[in-house]
Amino acid sequence: MKHGGDLSLAIERFGGKPEDWLDLSTGINPYSYPFTEALPATAWSALPNRVAEEQLLFAARRAYQVPDHLGLVAAPGTQILLSLLPTLLPEGPAALAAPTYSSHKEVWQRDGREPVELSSVYALPAEAKIVVLVNPNNPDGQLIDVKSILEIARILTERGGFLVLDEAFADVMPGASVLPHVGEENIVVLRSFGKFFGLAGLRLGFLAGPQETVDKLGARLESWSVSGPALEIGEMALRDQEWQEQTVRRLVDEMADLTITLSEHQLSVFGGTPLYALAGLRKAHALHEALARRHIWTRIFDYAPTWIRFGLPGGADNLQRLSDALTEARGEL
């Protein structure tokens, strides 16, 4: 599985309709931001305008605590941003902490820079100019402290390099983000909108970093890269601090319930965030198949055949459905 979230593969193999499935293969919040206000007609009918983009960036800068001296750019999802980075950052060897989100390795490979996989983020290769970290990491949820991240960035800055930091899941772990603490280090930070706000289909993401680098990236994105509806909904959600705080508490509580349920079915949870739990089982791939026959889609990993990841089911009924399916599926292993 390259990514989670594509039910077309599940339906092709195991049948059913999309509404029949419980998709636990992603780390997307099952409780989408409830934008109840009607969008202005111009959000759909007119080209996105500069004022709306500036208002979105202002809201994002406050929500993510981006210092004034850093640049900030919005894009149709962070995927396009990370794919452009190899063409913008300095030449030289790249390294990344692995295992992690697979697209990071792929974009550097396409640029002809086969990245070295780090055995430890605290032991950087002497020749590395670019280091890619996902914090908290996907899929295991490993969290690197802010002080260590800044020290890595300072070392790379002295080499004329950059730290690329993917904070896609930092919204659900208050205090994890390095952004409020960034000074003059060469560091670019990716922030995903769709995961925490449960609106992945909106396609919205951000990158913060040195102003010159951000300006170059913005030029690559061209005009009107973010849609009118994304500008409007993104600003609305990022300004809603009360919803964000309440949602973090809700996700933490429901992850505790999910962890207990998995443990009751002899699944050892050893990693994750409040949006997904990573569990270990000798027959993880067989369990994935057995759950899929019951129209529950989970995430498995080719490089780790004993790992299986569960996103939040979203509510007591869905959690009970998962529990019942686990009881039946474990009997088939």
Backbone as numpy.savetxt, mean C-alpha at the origin, in Angstrom:
# Nx Ny Nz CAx CAy CAz Cx Cy Cz
0.54 -15.51 -7.70 -0.29 -14.33 -7.70 0.58 -13.08 -7.70
0.52 -12.31 -8.77 1.31 -11.09 -8.83 0.78 -10.07 -7.83
-0.55 -9.91 -7.81 -1.21 -9.00 -6.88 -2.48 -9.67 -6.37
-3.01 -9.14 -5.28 -4.35 -9.53 -4.87 -5.37 -8.64 -5.55
-6.64 -8.97 -5.33 -7.70 -8.08 -5.75 -8.34 -8.34 -7.10
-7.78 -9.22 -7.92 -8.37 -9.46 -9.24 -9.24 -10.71 -9.17
-10.54 -10.51 -8.96 -11.45 -11.65 -8.84 -11.71 -12.34 -10.17
-11.34 -11.72 -11.29 -11.59 -12.37 -12.58 -10.86 -13.71 -12.67
-9.66 -13.78 -12.12 -8.91 -15.04 -12.11 -9.63 -16.06 -11.23
-10.09 -15.62 -10.06 -10.79 -16.53 -9.15 -12.07 -17.06 -9.79
-12.82 -16.18 -10.44 -14.08 -16.59 -11.06 -13.83 -17.52 -12.24
-12.77 -17.25 -12.99 -12.44 -18.12 -14.13 -12.15 -19.54 -13.67
-11.50 -19.67 -12.53 -11.09 -21.00 -12.05 -12.15 -21.67 -11.20
-12.88 -20.86 -10.40 -13.75 -21.47 -9.39 -15.22 -21.09 -9.55
-15.54 -20.30 -10.56 -16.92 -19.99 -10.85 -17.52 -18.91 -9.96
-18.82 -18.74 -10.13 -19.53 -17.74 -9.35 -19.53 -16.38 -10.01
-20.21 -15.43 -9.37 -20.26 -14.04 -9.80 -19.53 -13.20 -8.78
-19.11 -11.98 -9.14 -18.36 -11.15 -8.19 -19.05 -11.01 -6.84
-20.38 -10.88 -6.85 -21.09 -10.68 -5.59 -21.12 -11.94 -4.72
-20.75 -13.09 -5.29 -20.71 -14.33 -4.52 -19.44 -14.44 -3.68
-18.45 -13.62 -4.00 -17.12 -13.81 -3.43 -16.87 -12.89 -2.24
-16.08 -13.41 -1.31 -15.52 -12.61 -0.21 -14.04 -12.44 -0.53
-13.67 -11.25 -0.94 -12.30 -11.00 -1.40 -11.43 -10.54 -0.24
-10.58 -11.43 0.24 -9.64 -11.12 1.32 -8.20 -11.07 0.81
-8.05 -10.92 -0.50 -6.71 -11.02 -1.10 -5.96 -9.71 -1.10
-6.60 -8.62 -0.68 -5.93 -7.32 -0.70 -5.78 -6.76 0.71
-5.09 -5.64 0.80 -4.99 -4.90 2.05 -5.78 -3.61 1.95
-6.96 -3.67 1.36 -7.79 -2.49 1.16 -8.88 -2.45 2.24
-9.06 -1.29 2.81 -10.06 -1.09 3.86 -11.44 -1.50 3.33
-12.13 -2.45 4.00 -13.46 -2.84 3.54 -14.53 -1.79 3.81
-14.18 -0.76 4.57 -15.13 0.30 4.89 -14.73 1.58 4.13
-15.24 1.72 2.94 -14.86 2.84 2.08 -15.30 4.17 2.68
-14.53 5.19 2.37 -14.89 6.53 2.82 -16.25 6.91 2.25
-17.20 7.32 3.09 -18.57 7.58 2.63 -18.75 9.00 2.13
-18.34 9.26 0.91 -18.51 10.62 0.38 -19.98 10.80 0.00
-20.72 11.35 0.94 -22.17 11.48 0.76 -22.55 12.74 -0.01
-21.64 13.71 -0.04 -21.95 14.93 -0.78 -21.88 14.65 -2.29
-22.86 15.17 -3.00 -22.85 15.01 -4.46 -21.70 15.80 -5.05
-20.99 15.20 -5.99 -19.91 15.91 -6.65 -20.48 16.93 -7.63
-19.82 18.06 -7.77 -20.30 19.02 -8.77 -20.25 18.41 -10.17
-21.19 18.79 -11.01 -21.25 18.22 -12.36 -19.96 18.44 -13.12
-19.27 19.55 -12.82 -18.03 19.85 -13.54 -16.91 18.85 -13.22
-17.04 18.15 -12.06 -16.02 17.14 -11.75 -15.99 16.06 -12.81
-17.14 15.83 -13.45 -17.25 14.81 -14.48 -17.14 15.40 -15.90
-17.67 16.59 -16.07 -17.82 17.12 -17.43 -16.68 18.01 -17.89
-15.94 18.61 -16.94 -14.88 19.54 -17.31 -13.51 18.93 -17.05
-12.51 19.47 -17.74 -11.14 19.03 -17.46 -10.76 19.42 -16.03
-10.00 18.58 -15.34 -9.56 18.93 -13.98 -8.82 20.26 -14.00
-9.10 21.10 -12.99 -8.49 22.42 -13.01 -7.43 22.58 -11.93
-6.61 23.60 -12.10 -5.45 23.82 -11.25 -5.86 24.08 -9.81
-6.93 24.85 -9.60 -7.35 25.19 -8.24 -7.75 23.93 -7.47
-8.50 23.03 -8.12 -8.91 21.79 -7.46 -7.69 20.94 -7.10
-6.69 20.92 -7.97 -5.47 20.15 -7.68 -4.72 20.77 -6.50
-4.63 22.09 -6.47 -3.95 22.75 -5.36 -4.67 22.50 -4.04
-5.99 22.48 -4.06 -6.75 22.20 -2.84 -6.53 20.77 -2.37
-6.46 19.83 -3.30 -6.16 18.44 -2.94 -4.78 18.34 -2.31
-3.78 18.98 -2.93 -2.41 18.91 -2.41 -2.30 19.57 -1.04
-3.05 20.63 -0.83 -3.05 21.29 0.48 -3.60 20.33 1.54
-4.71 19.65 1.20 -5.29 18.70 2.15 -4.35 17.53 2.41
-3.68 17.04 1.36 -2.75 15.93 1.52 -1.54 16.33 2.34
-1.06 17.55 2.12 0.10 18.02 2.87 -0.20 18.08 4.36
-1.40 18.49 4.72 -1.78 18.54 6.13 -2.01 17.14 6.69
-2.71 16.30 5.94 -3.02 14.95 6.44 -1.76 14.12 6.63
-0.80 14.24 5.72 0.43 13.44 5.78 1.56 14.16 6.51
1.31 15.39 6.97 2.30 16.19 7.70 3.58 16.36 6.88
3.41 16.80 5.64 4.53 17.01 4.74 5.15 18.37 5.03
6.43 18.44 5.36 7.07 19.73 5.65 6.99 20.67 4.45
6.99 21.96 4.73 6.83 22.96 3.67 7.95 22.92 2.65
9.15 22.52 3.06 10.28 22.57 2.12 10.27 21.41 1.13
9.42 20.41 1.34 9.34 19.29 0.42 8.28 19.56 -0.65
8.53 19.03 -1.84 7.53 19.08 -2.89 6.53 17.94 -2.71
5.37 18.10 -3.32 4.32 17.08 -3.23 3.58 17.04 -4.56
3.40 15.84 -5.10 2.71 15.69 -6.37 1.66 14.59 -6.24
0.54 14.78 -6.93 -0.53 13.78 -6.96 -0.51 13.07 -8.30
-0.94 11.82 -8.29 -0.92 11.00 -9.51 -2.09 10.02 -9.47
-2.40 9.41 -10.61 -3.47 8.39 -10.64 -2.99 7.06 -10.07
-2.72 7.06 -8.76 -2.22 5.86 -8.09 -0.72 5.90 -7.91
-0.23 5.22 -6.87 1.22 5.19 -6.64 1.94 4.25 -7.61
1.23 3.35 -8.25 1.88 2.41 -9.16 2.61 3.15 -10.27
1.99 4.17 -10.84 2.63 4.91 -11.92 3.82 5.71 -11.39
3.72 6.17 -10.15 4.83 6.92 -9.57 6.06 6.06 -9.39
5.89 4.88 -8.82 7.07 4.04 -8.59 7.67 3.57 -9.91
6.86 3.44 -10.95 7.39 3.01 -12.25 8.22 4.10 -12.92
7.99 5.37 -12.55 8.75 6.48 -13.14 10.04 6.78 -12.39
10.15 6.34 -11.15 11.29 6.72 -10.32 12.64 6.32 -10.90
12.80 5.11 -11.47 14.13 4.77 -12.00 14.63 5.72 -13.08
13.72 6.37 -13.79 14.13 7.29 -14.85 14.46 8.67 -14.31
14.15 8.93 -13.03 14.35 10.25 -12.45 15.48 10.31 -11.43
15.76 9.19 -10.79 16.75 9.18 -9.71 18.13 8.86 -10.26
19.18 9.15 -9.48 20.54 9.00 -9.98 20.87 7.59 -10.46
21.79 7.51 -11.42 22.28 6.22 -11.88 23.05 5.54 -10.75
23.15 4.23 -10.85 23.91 3.49 -9.87 23.15 2.31 -9.33
23.82 1.43 -8.59 23.20 0.20 -8.08 22.03 0.49 -7.15
21.04 -0.38 -7.21 19.86 -0.27 -6.34 19.78 -1.48 -5.43
19.18 -1.29 -4.28 18.98 -2.39 -3.32 17.59 -2.24 -2.73
17.00 -3.36 -2.34 15.69 -3.29 -1.70 15.57 -4.36 -0.62
14.78 -4.03 0.38 14.50 -4.99 1.44 13.45 -5.96 0.94
13.75 -7.25 1.04 12.85 -8.27 0.50 12.64 -9.36 1.55
11.51 -10.09 1.43 10.46 -9.95 0.42 9.59 -8.74 0.67
9.06 -8.19 -0.41 8.21 -7.02 -0.30 7.32 -6.94 -1.52
6.65 -5.81 -1.70 5.76 -5.60 -2.83 6.55 -5.78 -4.13
6.14 -6.74 -4.96 6.97 -7.19 -6.08 7.21 -6.14 -7.15
6.32 -5.18 -7.31 6.48 -4.19 -8.37 7.72 -3.33 -8.19
8.17 -3.16 -6.96 9.38 -2.36 -6.75 10.58 -2.98 -7.46
10.74 -4.26 -7.30 11.86 -4.94 -7.97 11.70 -4.88 -9.48
10.49 -5.06 -9.95 10.24 -5.12 -11.40 10.57 -3.81 -12.09
10.25 -2.66 -11.49 10.50 -1.39 -12.17 11.99 -1.11 -12.29
12.77 -1.52 -11.30 14.22 -1.31 -11.39 14.86 -2.30 -12.36
14.31 -3.50 -12.44 14.80 -4.45 -13.42 14.56 -3.94 -14.84
13.39 -3.38 -15.09 13.09 -2.85 -16.42 14.04 -1.73 -16.82
14.56 -1.03 -15.82 15.51 0.05 -16.08 16.94 -0.47 -16.23
17.11 -1.78 -16.16 18.44 -2.36 -16.31 19.27 -2.36 -15.04
18.63 -2.08 -13.91 19.36 -2.07 -12.63 18.80 -3.18 -11.75
19.37 -4.36 -11.91 18.92 -5.51 -11.12 19.20 -5.23 -9.65
18.15 -5.03 -8.84 18.39 -4.63 -7.45 18.89 -5.79 -6.58
19.81 -5.46 -5.71 20.31 -6.41 -4.72 19.29 -6.50 -3.58
18.97 -7.72 -3.15 18.05 -7.88 -2.03 18.82 -7.83 -0.72
18.38 -6.96 0.17 19.06 -6.75 1.44 18.72 -7.86 2.43
19.74 -8.37 3.08 19.50 -9.31 4.17 19.05 -8.57 5.42
19.46 -7.32 5.53 19.06 -6.47 6.65 19.12 -5.02 6.18
18.12 -4.24 6.55 18.13 -2.82 6.18 19.21 -2.06 6.93
19.77 -2.68 7.96 20.81 -2.02 8.74 22.21 -2.35 8.24
22.29 -3.07 7.13 23.59 -3.41 6.53 23.52 -3.10 5.04
23.68 -1.83 4.70 23.56 -1.40 3.31 24.81 -1.79 2.52
24.64 -2.29 1.29 25.81 -2.54 0.44 26.57 -1.25 0.21
27.90 -1.33 0.23 28.72 -0.12 0.11 28.51 0.60 -1.21
28.11 -0.16 -2.25 27.97 0.43 -3.57 26.57 0.93 -3.86
25.61 0.69 -2.98 24.21 1.04 -3.27 24.04 2.56 -3.32
23.39 3.03 -4.38 23.04 4.45 -4.50 21.55 4.67 -4.25
20.75 3.65 -4.55 19.31 3.72 -4.35 18.90 2.56 -3.44
18.12 2.86 -2.42 17.57 1.81 -1.55 16.06 2.00 -1.50
15.34 0.90 -1.67 13.88 0.91 -1.64 13.40 0.17 -0.40
12.60 0.84 0.41 12.02 0.24 1.61 10.52 0.44 1.58
9.78 -0.57 2.02 8.34 -0.46 2.22 8.12 -0.51 3.73
7.48 0.53 4.27 7.38 0.66 5.72 6.03 1.22 6.13
5.18 0.43 6.82 5.36 -0.98 7.17 5.41 -1.85 5.93
6.14 -2.94 6.06 6.39 -3.76 4.88 5.16 -4.59 4.50
5.06 -4.85 3.23 4.02 -5.71 2.67 4.71 -6.94 2.07
4.49 -8.15 2.59 3.29 -8.57 3.31 3.45 -8.81 4.81
4.65 -8.64 5.38 4.82 -9.10 6.76 4.58 -8.02 7.82
4.39 -6.77 7.39 4.10 -5.71 8.34 5.29 -5.22 9.15
6.51 -5.66 8.80 7.68 -5.23 9.56 7.79 -3.71 9.52
8.06 -3.12 10.67 8.12 -1.67 10.79 9.52 -1.24 11.21
10.09 -0.32 10.45 11.40 0.24 10.76 11.20 1.59 11.44
11.92 1.84 12.51 11.72 3.08 13.26 12.22 4.28 12.46
11.63 5.43 12.75 11.91 6.65 12.01 13.39 7.03 12.10
13.99 6.90 13.26 15.40 7.27 13.43 16.29 6.46 12.49
16.04 5.18 12.37 16.84 4.33 11.49 16.64 4.70 10.03
15.40 5.01 9.66 15.13 5.40 8.28 15.89 6.67 7.92
15.88 7.64 8.80 16.58 8.89 8.52 18.08 8.67 8.43
18.63 7.75 9.23 20.06 7.47 9.16 20.42 6.82 7.82
19.57 5.89 7.36 19.78 5.28 6.04 19.75 6.36 4.96
18.78 7.26 5.05 18.67 8.33 4.06 19.90 9.24 4.07
20.44 9.53 5.26 21.63 10.39 5.35 22.84 9.72 4.70
22.99 8.42 4.91 24.11 7.69 4.30 24.00 7.75 2.78
22.81 7.53 2.26 22.61 7.55 0.81 22.79 8.95 0.25
22.37 9.96 0.97 22.55 11.34 0.53 24.02 11.67 0.39
24.84 11.22 1.33 26.28 11.45 1.26 26.90 10.78 0.04
26.27 9.70 -0.44 26.76 8.99 -1.63 26.19 9.60 -2.91
25.35 10.60 -2.79 24.68 11.15 -3.95 23.51 10.31 -4.41
22.99 9.48 -3.49 21.89 8.59 -3.82 20.59 9.03 -3.19
19.62 8.10 -3.18 18.27 8.39 -2.68 17.72 7.18 -1.93
16.88 7.47 -0.95 16.05 6.45 -0.32 14.64 6.59 -0.88
14.09 5.49 -1.38 12.70 5.44 -1.83 11.92 4.72 -0.73
10.95 5.41 -0.15 10.20 4.86 0.97 8.72 4.77 0.59
8.21 3.56 0.58 6.80 3.32 0.25 6.02 3.19 1.56
5.19 4.18 1.86 4.40 4.17 3.09 2.93 3.88 2.79
2.68 2.90 1.92 1.31 2.61 1.48 0.38 2.28 2.62
0.91 1.68 3.70 0.05 1.27 4.82 0.32 2.08 6.09
0.99 3.21 5.96 1.32 4.01 7.15 0.11 4.67 7.78
-0.96 4.87 7.01 -2.16 5.52 7.56 -2.72 4.77 8.76
-2.60 3.45 8.76 -3.21 2.65 9.82 -2.27 2.41 10.99
-1.08 3.02 10.94 -0.11 2.86 12.02 0.41 4.24 12.41
-0.36 4.98 13.20 0.02 6.35 13.57 1.43 6.40 14.16
2.18 7.40 13.71 3.55 7.56 14.17 4.58 6.84 13.32
4.13 6.04 12.36 5.07 5.27 11.54 5.71 6.10 10.45
5.05 7.16 10.00 5.54 7.91 8.85 6.78 8.73 9.18
7.70 8.76 8.24 8.91 9.56 8.38 8.68 11.00 7.94
7.60 11.26 7.22 7.42 12.56 6.58 7.55 13.76 7.52
6.95 13.74 8.71 7.07 14.93 9.56 8.50 15.24 9.98
9.41 14.29 9.79 10.77 14.42 10.33 11.83 14.63 9.25
11.42 14.66 7.98 12.40 14.76 6.89 13.00 16.16 6.84
14.33 16.21 6.76 15.04 17.47 6.62 15.58 17.63 5.20
16.91 17.62 5.09 17.55 17.80 3.79 17.98 16.48 3.17
17.51 15.36 3.72 17.90 14.05 3.18 17.28 13.84 1.79
17.99 13.08 0.97 17.46 12.68 -0.34 16.52 11.49 -0.13
15.28 11.80 0.08 14.30 10.76 0.35 13.00 11.12 -0.37
12.42 10.14 -1.05 11.11 10.32 -1.66 10.16 9.33 -0.99
8.97 9.82 -0.67 8.00 9.03 0.08 6.73 8.87 -0.74
6.30 7.63 -0.93 5.06 7.32 -1.64 3.94 7.12 -0.63
2.79 7.75 -0.88 1.62 7.54 -0.04 0.44 7.13 -0.90
-0.17 6.01 -0.55 -1.33 5.50 -1.26 -2.60 6.08 -0.63
-3.54 6.48 -1.44 -4.83 6.96 -0.95 -5.84 5.83 -0.85
-5.92 4.99 -1.87 -7.01 4.03 -2.00 -7.06 2.95 -0.95
-5.93 2.55 -0.40 -5.92 1.44 0.56 -6.65 1.82 1.85
-6.22 2.89 2.50 -6.81 3.26 3.77 -8.24 3.77 3.60
-8.48 4.55 2.56 -9.81 5.12 2.38 -10.76 4.16 1.66
-10.27 2.97 1.31 -11.13 1.95 0.73 -11.66 2.32 -0.64
-10.90 3.13 -1.38 -11.34 3.62 -2.69 -10.25 3.37 -3.72
-9.79 2.12 -3.80 -8.68 1.80 -4.70 -9.02 2.08 -6.15
-10.30 1.93 -6.51 -10.69 2.17 -7.89 -10.64 3.62 -8.30
-10.54 4.53 -7.33 -10.45 5.95 -7.64 -9.11 6.29 -8.30
-8.07 5.50 -7.99 -6.72 5.68 -8.50 -6.16 7.05 -8.12
-5.61 7.11 -6.93 -5.02 8.34 -6.43 -3.86 8.00 -5.51
-2.75 8.70 -5.69 -1.59 8.51 -4.83 -0.74 9.76 -4.84
0.25 9.79 -3.95 1.07 10.99 -3.79 2.54 10.61 -3.63
3.40 11.55 -3.99 4.83 11.41 -3.72 5.34 12.72 -3.17
6.07 12.64 -2.05 6.71 13.80 -1.44 8.21 13.60 -1.50
8.94 14.69 -1.71 10.39 14.60 -1.78 11.01 15.94 -2.09
12.31 15.97 -2.35 12.96 17.22 -2.70 12.24 17.92 -3.86
12.11 19.24 -3.77 11.30 19.97 -4.73 11.74 19.74 -6.17
13.04 19.72 -6.41 13.53 19.53 -7.78 13.09 18.17 -8.35
13.19 17.14 -7.54 12.79 15.79 -7.98 11.29 15.74 -8.24
10.52 16.34 -7.35 9.06 16.34 -7.50 8.65 17.13 -8.75
9.33 18.23 -9.03 9.02 19.01 -10.24 9.28 18.19 -11.50
10.36 17.44 -11.52 10.66 16.59 -12.68 9.60 15.51 -12.85
9.18 14.96 -11.74 8.15 13.92 -11.80 6.83 14.50 -12.28
6.48 15.67 -11.77 5.24 16.31 -12.20 5.23 16.58 -13.69
6.39 16.95 -14.26 6.47 17.19 -15.70 6.24 15.90 -16.48
6.69 14.79 -15.95 6.49 13.50 -16.62 5.01 13.10 -16.62
4.28 13.51 -15.59 2.87 13.13 -15.49 1.98 13.89 -16.46
2.47 15.01 -16.96 1.70 15.82 -17.91 0.46 16.43 -17.25
-0.34 17.11 -18.07 -1.54 17.78 -17.57 -2.68 16.78 -17.31
-3.54 17.13 -16.36 -4.78 16.41 -16.10 -4.56 14.93 -15.73
-3.48 14.65 -15.03 -3.20 13.25 -14.70 -4.15 12.70 -13.65
-4.70 13.57 -12.79 -5.65 13.14 -11.77 -7.04 13.58 -12.20
-7.98 12.67 -12.16 -9.34 12.96 -12.65 -10.06 13.94 -11.73
-11.09 14.60 -12.28 -11.90 15.53 -11.50 -12.53 14.89 -10.28
-13.18 13.72 -10.41 -13.75 13.07 -9.23 -12.70 12.73 -8.18
-11.51 12.31 -8.60 -10.45 11.98 -7.64 -9.99 13.23 -6.89
-9.91 14.37 -7.57 -9.54 15.61 -6.91 -10.56 15.97 -5.83
-11.84 15.87 -6.16 -12.90 16.27 -5.24 -13.00 15.31 -4.04
-13.06 14.01 -4.33 -13.23 13.03 -3.25 -11.97 12.95 -2.40
-10.81 13.03 -3.05 -9.56 12.98 -2.31 -9.44 14.11 -1.30
-9.75 15.32 -1.74 -9.68 16.45 -0.81 -10.66 16.28 0.35
-11.88 15.87 0.03 -12.91 15.68 1.05 -12.46 14.68 2.12
-11.93 13.54 1.67 -11.53 12.49 2.61 -10.31 12.87 3.42
-9.33 13.49 2.79 -8.10 13.85 3.50 -8.34 14.93 4.54
-9.36 15.74 4.35 -9.69 16.77 5.35 -10.46 16.20 6.53
-11.03 15.03 6.38 -11.92 14.47 7.40 -11.12 13.72 8.46
-10.52 14.47 9.36 -9.67 13.89 10.39 -10.45 12.98 11.33
-11.68 13.36 11.65 -12.49 12.56 12.57 -12.75 11.17 12.00
-13.11 11.08 10.71 -13.33 9.78 10.10 -12.05 8.95 10.12
-10.93 9.58 9.84 -9.66 8.85 9.82 -9.34 8.25 11.18
-9.51 9.03 12.24 -9.19 8.54 13.58 -10.14 7.42 13.99
-11.43 7.59 13.73 -12.40 6.55 14.06 -12.13 5.27 13.28
-11.73 5.42 12.03 -11.50 4.25 11.18 -10.28 3.46 11.64
-9.24 4.14 12.02 -8.06 3.43 12.53 -8.44 2.58 13.73
-9.22 3.14 14.65 -9.64 2.37 15.83 -10.49 1.17 15.42
-11.37 1.37 14.48 -12.24 0.28 14.03 -11.42 -0.84 13.39
-10.45 -0.48 12.57 -9.63 -1.49 11.88 -8.79 -2.28 12.89
-8.24 -1.59 13.88 -7.45 -2.28 14.90 -8.32 -3.30 15.64
-9.53 -2.90 16.00 -10.43 -3.81 16.72 -10.78 -5.02 15.86
-11.09 -4.79 14.59 -11.50 -5.91 13.74 -10.31 -6.81 13.39
-9.11 -6.24 13.32 -7.95 -7.10 13.10 -7.71 -8.01 14.29
-7.98 -7.51 15.50 -7.86 -8.37 16.68 -8.83 -9.53 16.59
-10.06 -9.27 16.13 -11.05 -10.34 15.98 -10.61 -11.34 14.91
-10.06 -10.84 13.80 -9.60 -11.73 12.74 -8.44 -12.60 13.23
-7.51 -12.01 13.95 -6.36 -12.76 14.46 -6.81 -13.88 15.39
-7.79 -13.60 16.25 -8.31 -14.63 17.15 -8.96 -15.76 16.35
-9.75 -15.39 15.35 -10.42 -16.41 14.53 -9.41 -17.29 13.81
-8.39 -16.71 13.23 -7.38 -17.50 12.54 -6.65 -18.43 13.51
-6.35 -17.90 14.69 -5.66 -18.73 15.69 -6.52 -19.91 16.12
-7.83 -19.69 16.21 -8.74 -20.78 16.60 -8.75 -21.90 15.56
-8.34 -21.58 14.34 -8.26 -22.59 13.28 -6.82 -23.02 13.02
-5.98 -22.88 14.03 -4.59 -23.33 14.00 -3.76 -22.66 12.91
-4.10 -21.41 12.61 -3.29 -20.61 11.71 -2.46 -19.65 12.55
-1.16 -19.70 12.39 -0.26 -18.88 13.20 -0.04 -17.53 12.53
-0.60 -16.48 13.11 -0.43 -15.13 12.57 0.90 -14.58 13.06
1.80 -14.27 12.13 3.13 -13.79 12.53 3.48 -12.45 11.93
2.55 -11.81 11.23 2.84 -10.51 10.66 1.58 -9.84 10.17
1.71 -8.58 9.78 0.58 -7.88 9.22 0.47 -6.45 9.72
-0.63 -5.81 9.37 -0.99 -4.47 9.80 -2.48 -4.52 10.16
-3.09 -3.42 10.58 -4.53 -3.46 10.81 -5.37 -3.68 9.56
-4.75 -3.81 8.39 -5.50 -4.08 7.16 -5.30 -5.48 6.63
-4.34 -6.24 7.13 -4.15 -7.62 6.67 -3.36 -8.40 7.71
-3.60 -9.70 7.73 -2.89 -10.59 8.64 -2.14 -11.63 7.81
-0.88 -11.83 8.12 -0.06 -12.83 7.44 0.08 -14.03 8.37
-0.34 -15.18 7.87 -0.34 -16.39 8.69 0.52 -17.46 8.05
0.94 -18.42 8.86 1.75 -19.52 8.38 1.03 -20.85 8.53
1.19 -21.69 7.50 0.58 -23.02 7.51 1.33 -23.87 6.49
1.65 -25.10 6.86 2.44 -25.95 5.97 1.73 -26.15 4.63
0.43 -26.26 4.64 -0.34 -26.47 3.42 -1.11 -25.20 3.04
-0.40 -24.07 3.03 -1.06 -22.79 2.77 -1.71 -22.75 1.39
-1.03 -23.27 0.37 -1.58 -23.22 -0.98 -2.82 -24.11 -1.09
-2.81 -25.24 -0.42 -3.98 -26.12 -0.44 -5.15 -25.45 0.28
-4.88 -24.73 1.37 -5.95 -24.01 2.07 -6.51 -22.91 1.18
-5.65 -22.20 0.48 -6.09 -21.15 -0.45 -7.07 -21.72 -1.48
-6.74 -22.90 -2.03 -7.61 -23.54 -3.02 -8.93 -23.97 -2.39
-8.85 -24.54 -1.20 -10.07 -25.01 -0.54 -11.01 -23.85 -0.20
-10.44 -22.73 0.21 -11.27 -21.56 0.49 -11.84 -20.98 -0.82
-11.05 -21.03 -1.88 -11.53 -20.52 -3.16 -12.73 -21.32 -3.66
-12.74 -22.62 -3.39 -13.90 -23.43 -3.78 -15.15 -22.98 -3.04
-14.95 -22.28 -1.94 -16.07 -21.72 -1.17 -16.23 -20.22 -1.43
-15.59 -19.78 -2.49 -15.68 -18.39 -2.96 -15.14 -17.39 -1.93
-14.04 -17.76 -1.30 -13.27 -16.84 -0.45 -11.87 -16.77 -1.03
-11.44 -15.59 -1.40 -10.18 -15.40 -2.12 -9.13 -14.83 -1.19
-8.03 -15.53 -1.03 -6.94 -15.10 -0.16 -5.70 -14.85 -1.01
-4.61 -14.47 -0.36 -3.37 -14.14 -1.07 -2.30 -15.14 -0.68
-1.68 -15.77 -1.67 -0.56 -16.67 -1.44 0.66 -16.15 -2.20
1.82 -16.74 -1.90 3.08 -16.21 -2.39 3.95 -17.34 -2.94
4.39 -17.20 -4.18 5.24 -18.22 -4.79 6.55 -18.40 -4.03
7.10 -17.29 -3.51 8.40 -17.37 -2.85 8.31 -17.88 -1.42
7.09 -18.02 -0.90 6.91 -18.48 0.48 5.69 -19.39 0.53
5.85 -20.66 0.21 4.70 -21.57 0.07 3.96 -21.85 1.37
4.50 -21.43 2.51 3.79 -21.65 3.78 3.07 -20.39 4.25
3.07 -19.33 3.44 2.43 -18.08 3.83 1.06 -17.95 3.17
0.12 -17.38 3.91 -1.19 -17.04 3.36 -1.66 -15.77 4.07
-2.14 -14.82 3.27 -2.52 -13.52 3.82 -4.03 -13.32 3.72
-4.58 -12.74 4.79 -6.02 -12.48 4.87 -6.25 -11.00 5.08
-7.01 -10.37 4.18 -7.48 -9.02 4.43 -8.63 -9.05 5.40
-9.01 -7.89 5.89 -10.14 -7.81 6.83 -11.43 -8.22 6.13
-12.22 -9.11 6.73 -13.49 -9.50 6.11 -14.50 -8.37 6.05
-14.50 -7.48 7.03 -15.44 -6.38 7.04 -16.77 -6.74 7.68
-16.78 -6.86 9.01 -18.02 -7.12 9.72 -18.13 -8.53 10.27
-19.01 -8.69 11.26 -19.16 -9.96 11.97 -19.68 -11.07 11.06
-20.59 -10.75 10.15 -21.15 -11.79 9.28 -20.08 -12.37 8.36
-19.27 -11.50 7.78 -18.21 -11.99 6.89 -17.13 -12.75 7.66
-16.86 -12.31 8.88 -15.90 -13.04 9.70 -16.43 -14.44 10.03
-17.71 -14.55 10.33 -18.31 -15.86 10.59 -18.28 -16.73 9.35
-18.53 -16.13 8.19 -18.44 -16.89 6.95 -17.04 -17.46 6.75
-16.02 -16.64 7.02 -14.65 -17.12 6.92 -14.40 -18.25 7.92
-14.86 -18.08 9.15 -14.64 -19.10 10.17 -15.28 -20.43 9.77
-16.51 -20.36 9.27 -17.19 -21.59 8.84 -16.45 -22.25 7.68
-15.98 -21.43 6.75 -15.25 -21.97 5.60 -13.93 -22.59 6.03
-13.26 -21.98 6.99 -12.01 -22.55 7.50 -12.24 -23.92 8.15
-13.34 -24.04 8.88 -13.66 -25.32 9.51 -13.80 -26.41 8.43
-14.53 -26.11 7.36 -14.72 -27.09 6.28 -13.42 -27.31 5.52
-12.72 -26.22 5.21 -11.51 -26.35 4.38 -10.40 -27.10 5.10
-10.24 -26.86 6.40 -9.18 -27.56 7.13 -9.46 -29.07 7.15
-10.72 -29.47 7.07 -11.04 -30.90 7.03 -10.64 -31.56 5.74
-10.36 -30.77 4.69 -9.96 -31.33 3.39 -8.45 -31.40 3.21
-7.69 -30.80 4.11 -6.22 -30.74 3.91 -5.55 -32.04 4.32
